[in-house]
Amino acid sequence: MVVVLMGPPGAGKGTQAVRLAERLGLAHVASGDLFREAIAAGTSLGRQAKGYMDRGELVPDDIVVRMILERIGRPDCAAGVVLDGFPRTEAQAEALDRALVAQGKQVNAALELDVPEAVVLERLTRRRICRNCQAPYHMEYSPPAQEGVCDRCGGDLYQREDDGEATVRHRLQVYAEQTAPLLSCYRQRSILRRVSGTGEMDEVAERLVRALGRGAA
Ligand code: AMP
């Protein structure tokens, strides 16, 4: 099963994709995480992506597509995958479809996390991320037990370069212009489900599972 999780930056895709993948027994593949890992490891992929990311722009399609197709071709994705942050353009969606068809697969569901812009701005500008395991925190709603230290692994918490207010606004504009049009493609195929992304994390997780036609486990 291939599930695409969509929604603007700050909709909670990262948090919810991890949970959804666990719940469904699927792999979780997040394009942004893969880029951040490449940057931390100092690879050429990381060097190519960094400038675009810091400016809140999309990394060129050919780079993203190559990286994601290689990742979803690995054995842990054989049973299926929750894609988080990919595809983000029509060209990426087409490349994904072609690669899946070649394996006798398809995108089975696209879930759109719907969150008002004011909420997204507040979430992102106060977000901190673990440099080591990428766990997200919010300075007010889900702060770590010890300031600046990850509860999960003890890693350093930092503010992403692209979580400053001006860059967040730019990322929202990029989403509206380049990614939102994909929603209508998935709607036309009758595989799009829109889910409210506000409220408690557990509630949102439950809504996503229900939107896939699966009940409480
Ligand atoms: P995210 O962690 O999903 O918010 O992604 C962070 C940044 O990584 C984005 O603002 C883009 O610069 C880049 N990125 C992640 N996924 C993609 C994608 N599918 N296409 C292009 N750029 C991407």
Short mmCIF file of C-alpha atoms and ligand atoms in Angstrom, two decimals:
data_model
loop_
_atom_site.label_atom_id
_atom_site.label_comp_id
_atom_site.label_asym_id
_atom_site.label_seq_id
_atom_site.Cartn_x
_atom_site.Cartn_y
_atom_site.Cartn_z
CA MET A 1 0.00 0.00 0.00
CA VAL A 2 1.30 3.45 -0.89
CA VAL A 3 -0.07 6.40 1.10
CA VAL A 4 0.86 10.00 0.33
CA LEU A 5 0.54 12.42 3.22
CA MET A 6 0.04 15.99 2.04
CA GLY A 7 -0.55 19.37 3.62
CA PRO A 8 1.28 22.66 4.04
CA PRO A 9 4.51 22.98 5.98
CA GLY A 10 3.64 22.79 9.67
CA ALA A 11 0.50 20.71 9.15
CA GLY A 12 2.05 17.95 11.28
CA LYS A 13 2.97 15.60 8.43
CA GLY A 14 6.20 14.43 10.07
CA THR A 15 4.62 13.57 13.41
CA GLN A 16 1.57 11.92 11.89
CA ALA A 17 3.40 10.05 9.14
CA VAL A 18 5.58 8.23 11.69
CA ARG A 19 2.51 7.16 13.66
CA LEU A 20 0.49 6.19 10.62
CA ALA A 21 3.33 4.10 9.22
CA GLU A 22 3.71 2.28 12.55
CA ARG A 23 -0.01 1.68 12.78
CA LEU A 24 -0.23 0.29 9.24
CA GLY A 25 3.06 -1.62 9.39
CA LEU A 26 4.49 0.40 6.50
CA ALA A 27 7.83 2.14 6.03
CA HIS A 28 7.99 5.92 6.57
CA VAL A 29 9.89 7.92 3.97
CA ALA A 30 10.24 11.69 4.46
CA SER A 31 12.04 13.59 1.72
CA GLY A 32 12.93 16.50 4.04
CA ASP A 33 14.46 14.11 6.61
CA LEU A 34 16.50 12.40 3.91
CA PHE A 35 17.88 15.79 2.81
CA ARG A 36 18.65 16.85 6.38
CA GLU A 37 20.46 13.55 6.99
CA ALA A 38 22.47 14.08 3.79
CA ILE A 39 23.38 17.61 4.92
CA ALA A 40 24.45 16.35 8.36
CA ALA A 41 26.55 13.62 6.69
CA GLY A 42 28.16 16.18 4.34
CA THR A 43 27.28 14.24 1.17
CA SER A 44 27.07 15.78 -2.29
CA LEU A 45 23.28 15.29 -2.20
CA GLY A 46 23.22 17.38 0.98
CA ARG A 47 25.38 20.09 -0.58
CA GLN A 48 23.09 20.25 -3.62
CA ALA A 49 19.93 20.52 -1.49
CA LYS A 50 21.01 22.87 1.29
CA GLY A 51 20.74 26.24 -0.45
CA TYR A 52 17.24 25.53 -1.73
CA MET A 53 16.11 24.32 1.67
CA ASP A 54 17.51 27.28 3.57
CA ARG A 55 15.66 29.64 1.22
CA GLY A 56 12.40 27.68 1.59
CA GLU A 57 12.44 26.69 -2.08
CA LEU A 58 11.90 23.28 -3.59
CA VAL A 59 14.92 21.17 -4.44
CA PRO A 60 14.88 20.46 -8.23
CA ASP A 61 12.65 17.55 -9.25
CA ASP A 62 15.39 15.37 -10.75
CA ILE A 63 17.38 15.37 -7.49
CA VAL A 64 14.35 14.60 -5.30
CA VAL A 65 12.93 11.97 -7.62
CA ARG A 66 16.24 10.08 -7.88
CA MET A 67 16.63 10.10 -4.09
CA ILE A 68 13.06 8.95 -3.36
CA LEU A 69 12.89 6.23 -6.02
CA GLU A 70 16.16 4.79 -4.72
CA ARG A 71 14.78 4.87 -1.15
CA ILE A 72 11.41 3.27 -1.91
CA GLY A 73 13.12 0.55 -3.92
CA ARG A 74 14.75 -0.79 -0.74
CA PRO A 75 13.42 -3.98 0.89
CA ASP A 76 11.82 -2.26 3.90
CA CYS A 77 9.39 -0.53 1.51
CA ALA A 78 8.31 -3.74 -0.24
CA ALA A 79 5.09 -4.02 1.81
CA GLY A 80 4.30 -0.36 1.28
CA VAL A 81 5.18 3.09 2.41
CA VAL A 82 3.83 6.32 3.87
CA LEU A 83 5.36 9.14 1.83
CA ASP A 84 5.81 12.36 3.77
CA GLY A 85 6.69 15.52 1.84
CA PHE A 86 6.79 13.78 -1.54
CA PRO A 87 5.50 14.33 -4.19
CA ARG A 88 5.45 18.14 -4.09
CA THR A 89 5.13 18.94 -7.81
CA GLU A 90 3.20 17.45 -10.72
CA ALA A 91 6.46 16.21 -12.27
CA GLN A 92 7.31 14.36 -9.04
CA ALA A 93 3.82 12.82 -8.89
CA GLU A 94 4.15 11.63 -12.48
CA ALA A 95 7.60 10.13 -11.83
CA LEU A 96 6.21 8.36 -8.76
CA ASP A 97 3.27 6.94 -10.73
CA ARG A 98 5.57 5.65 -13.47
CA ALA A 99 7.90 3.97 -10.98
CA LEU A 100 5.00 2.37 -9.08
CA VAL A 101 3.27 1.12 -12.23
CA ALA A 102 6.50 -0.60 -13.23
CA GLN A 103 6.27 -2.55 -9.94
CA GLY A 104 2.56 -3.30 -10.30
CA LYS A 105 1.73 -0.76 -7.60
CA GLN A 106 -0.04 2.59 -7.38
CA VAL A 107 -0.76 5.41 -4.95
CA ASN A 108 -3.67 3.97 -2.97
CA ALA A 109 -4.54 7.01 -0.89
CA ALA A 110 -3.60 10.67 -0.56
CA LEU A 111 -4.39 12.22 2.80
CA GLU A 112 -4.47 16.00 3.09
CA LEU A 113 -3.85 17.45 6.54
CA ASP A 114 -5.82 20.67 6.66
CA VAL A 115 -4.55 23.36 9.06
CA PRO A 116 -5.26 27.14 9.02
CA GLU A 117 -2.33 29.35 8.04
CA ALA A 118 -2.19 31.16 11.41
CA VAL A 119 -1.79 27.82 13.21
CA VAL A 120 0.95 26.71 10.84
CA LEU A 121 2.92 29.93 11.37
CA GLU A 122 2.71 29.61 15.12
CA ARG A 123 3.69 25.93 15.05
CA LEU A 124 6.71 26.35 12.79
CA THR A 125 8.25 29.48 14.22
CA ARG A 126 8.21 27.91 17.72
CA ARG A 127 9.33 24.47 16.59
CA ARG A 128 12.61 22.91 17.63
CA ILE A 129 14.06 19.71 16.17
CA CYS A 130 16.54 17.17 17.51
CA ARG A 131 19.73 17.35 15.48
CA ASN A 132 20.29 13.66 16.07
CA CYS A 133 16.91 11.85 15.74
CA GLN A 134 14.79 14.66 14.17
CA ALA A 135 12.12 14.43 16.92
CA PRO A 136 10.03 17.63 16.84
CA TYR A 137 9.18 19.79 19.89
CA HIS A 138 7.09 22.92 20.34
CA MET A 139 8.40 25.47 22.84
CA GLU A 140 4.96 25.89 24.39
CA TYR A 141 2.82 22.81 23.68
CA SER A 142 5.36 20.00 23.76
CA PRO A 143 8.60 21.31 25.28
CA PRO A 144 11.39 18.90 26.20
CA ALA A 145 11.86 18.05 29.91
CA GLN A 146 15.24 19.81 29.83
CA GLU A 147 15.63 22.92 27.70
CA GLY A 148 17.57 22.31 24.49
CA VAL A 149 17.88 18.54 25.03
CA CYS A 150 15.92 15.79 23.23
CA ASP A 151 13.84 13.61 25.61
CA ARG A 152 14.18 10.65 23.27
CA CYS A 153 17.92 10.50 22.60
CA GLY A 154 19.62 13.34 24.51
CA GLY A 155 20.56 15.11 21.24
CA ASP A 156 20.77 18.90 20.81
CA LEU A 157 17.60 20.76 19.84
CA TYR A 158 17.83 23.47 17.18
CA GLN A 159 15.60 25.72 15.11
CA ARG A 160 15.59 24.73 11.46
CA GLU A 161 17.13 27.33 9.18
CA ASP A 162 13.85 27.42 7.23
CA ASP A 163 11.57 27.90 10.27
CA GLY A 164 12.15 31.66 10.55
CA GLU A 165 8.95 33.65 9.87
CA ALA A 166 9.88 35.10 6.46
CA THR A 167 11.00 31.70 5.16
CA VAL A 168 7.90 29.98 6.55
CA ARG A 169 5.72 32.49 4.66
CA HIS A 170 7.69 31.76 1.49
CA ARG A 171 7.30 27.98 2.01
CA LEU A 172 3.53 28.44 2.36
CA GLN A 173 3.46 30.35 -0.92
CA VAL A 174 5.52 27.63 -2.63
CA TYR A 175 3.06 25.04 -1.29
CA ALA A 176 0.06 26.98 -2.62
CA GLU A 177 1.63 27.45 -6.05
CA GLN A 178 3.44 24.19 -6.69
CA THR A 179 2.05 21.50 -4.42
CA ALA A 180 -1.63 22.31 -3.82
CA PRO A 181 -2.48 21.68 -7.53
CA LEU A 182 -1.60 18.01 -6.94
CA LEU A 183 -4.56 17.72 -4.61
CA SER A 184 -6.98 18.04 -7.50
CA CYS A 185 -5.18 15.28 -9.43
CA TYR A 186 -5.65 12.92 -6.50
CA ARG A 187 -9.23 14.16 -6.00
CA GLN A 188 -10.05 13.34 -9.61
CA ARG A 189 -8.81 9.81 -9.03
CA SER A 190 -11.10 9.63 -5.95
CA ILE A 191 -8.21 8.77 -3.64
CA LEU A 192 -7.95 12.10 -1.79
CA ARG A 193 -9.22 12.36 1.79
CA ARG A 194 -9.11 15.66 3.64
CA VAL A 195 -8.55 15.48 7.39
CA SER A 196 -8.47 18.28 9.93
CA GLY A 197 -4.95 18.58 11.36
CA THR A 198 -5.88 20.69 14.39
CA GLY A 199 -6.51 19.37 17.89
CA GLU A 200 -4.74 16.67 19.93
CA MET A 201 -2.12 14.58 18.10
CA ASP A 202 -3.93 11.36 19.04
CA GLU A 203 -7.20 12.64 17.62
CA VAL A 204 -5.56 13.64 14.36
CA ALA A 205 -3.89 10.22 14.14
CA GLU A 206 -7.26 8.53 14.64
CA ARG A 207 -8.88 10.69 11.95
CA LEU A 208 -6.18 9.70 9.47
CA VAL A 209 -6.63 6.00 10.18
CA ARG A 210 -10.41 6.36 9.82
CA ALA A 211 -9.98 8.27 6.56
CA LEU A 212 -8.21 5.20 5.20
CA GLY A 213 -11.24 3.15 6.12
CA ARG A 214 -9.53 1.49 9.07
CA GLY A 215 -11.02 1.49 12.55
CA ALA A 216 -9.42 1.61 15.99
CA ALA A 217 -6.82 -1.15 16.45
P1 AMP B 1 10.09 19.32 4.90
O1 AMP B 1 10.92 18.71 5.96
O2 AMP B 1 9.17 18.31 4.23
O3 AMP B 1 9.38 20.57 5.34
O4 AMP B 1 11.10 19.76 3.73
C1 AMP B 1 12.09 20.72 3.97
C2 AMP B 1 12.65 21.24 2.67
O5 AMP B 1 13.25 20.17 1.94
C3 AMP B 1 11.64 21.84 1.71
O6 AMP B 1 11.32 23.19 2.01
C4 AMP B 1 12.38 21.70 0.38
O7 AMP B 1 13.41 22.65 0.28
C5 AMP B 1 13.04 20.33 0.55
N1 AMP B 1 12.15 19.26 0.08
C6 AMP B 1 11.61 18.25 0.81
N2 AMP B 1 10.85 17.46 0.06
C7 AMP B 1 10.89 17.98 -1.20
C8 AMP B 1 10.27 17.63 -2.42
N3 AMP B 1 9.45 16.58 -2.53
N4 AMP B 1 10.55 18.39 -3.51
C9 AMP B 1 11.37 19.46 -3.43
N5 AMP B 1 11.97 19.86 -2.32
C10 AMP B 1 11.73 19.12 -1.18
#
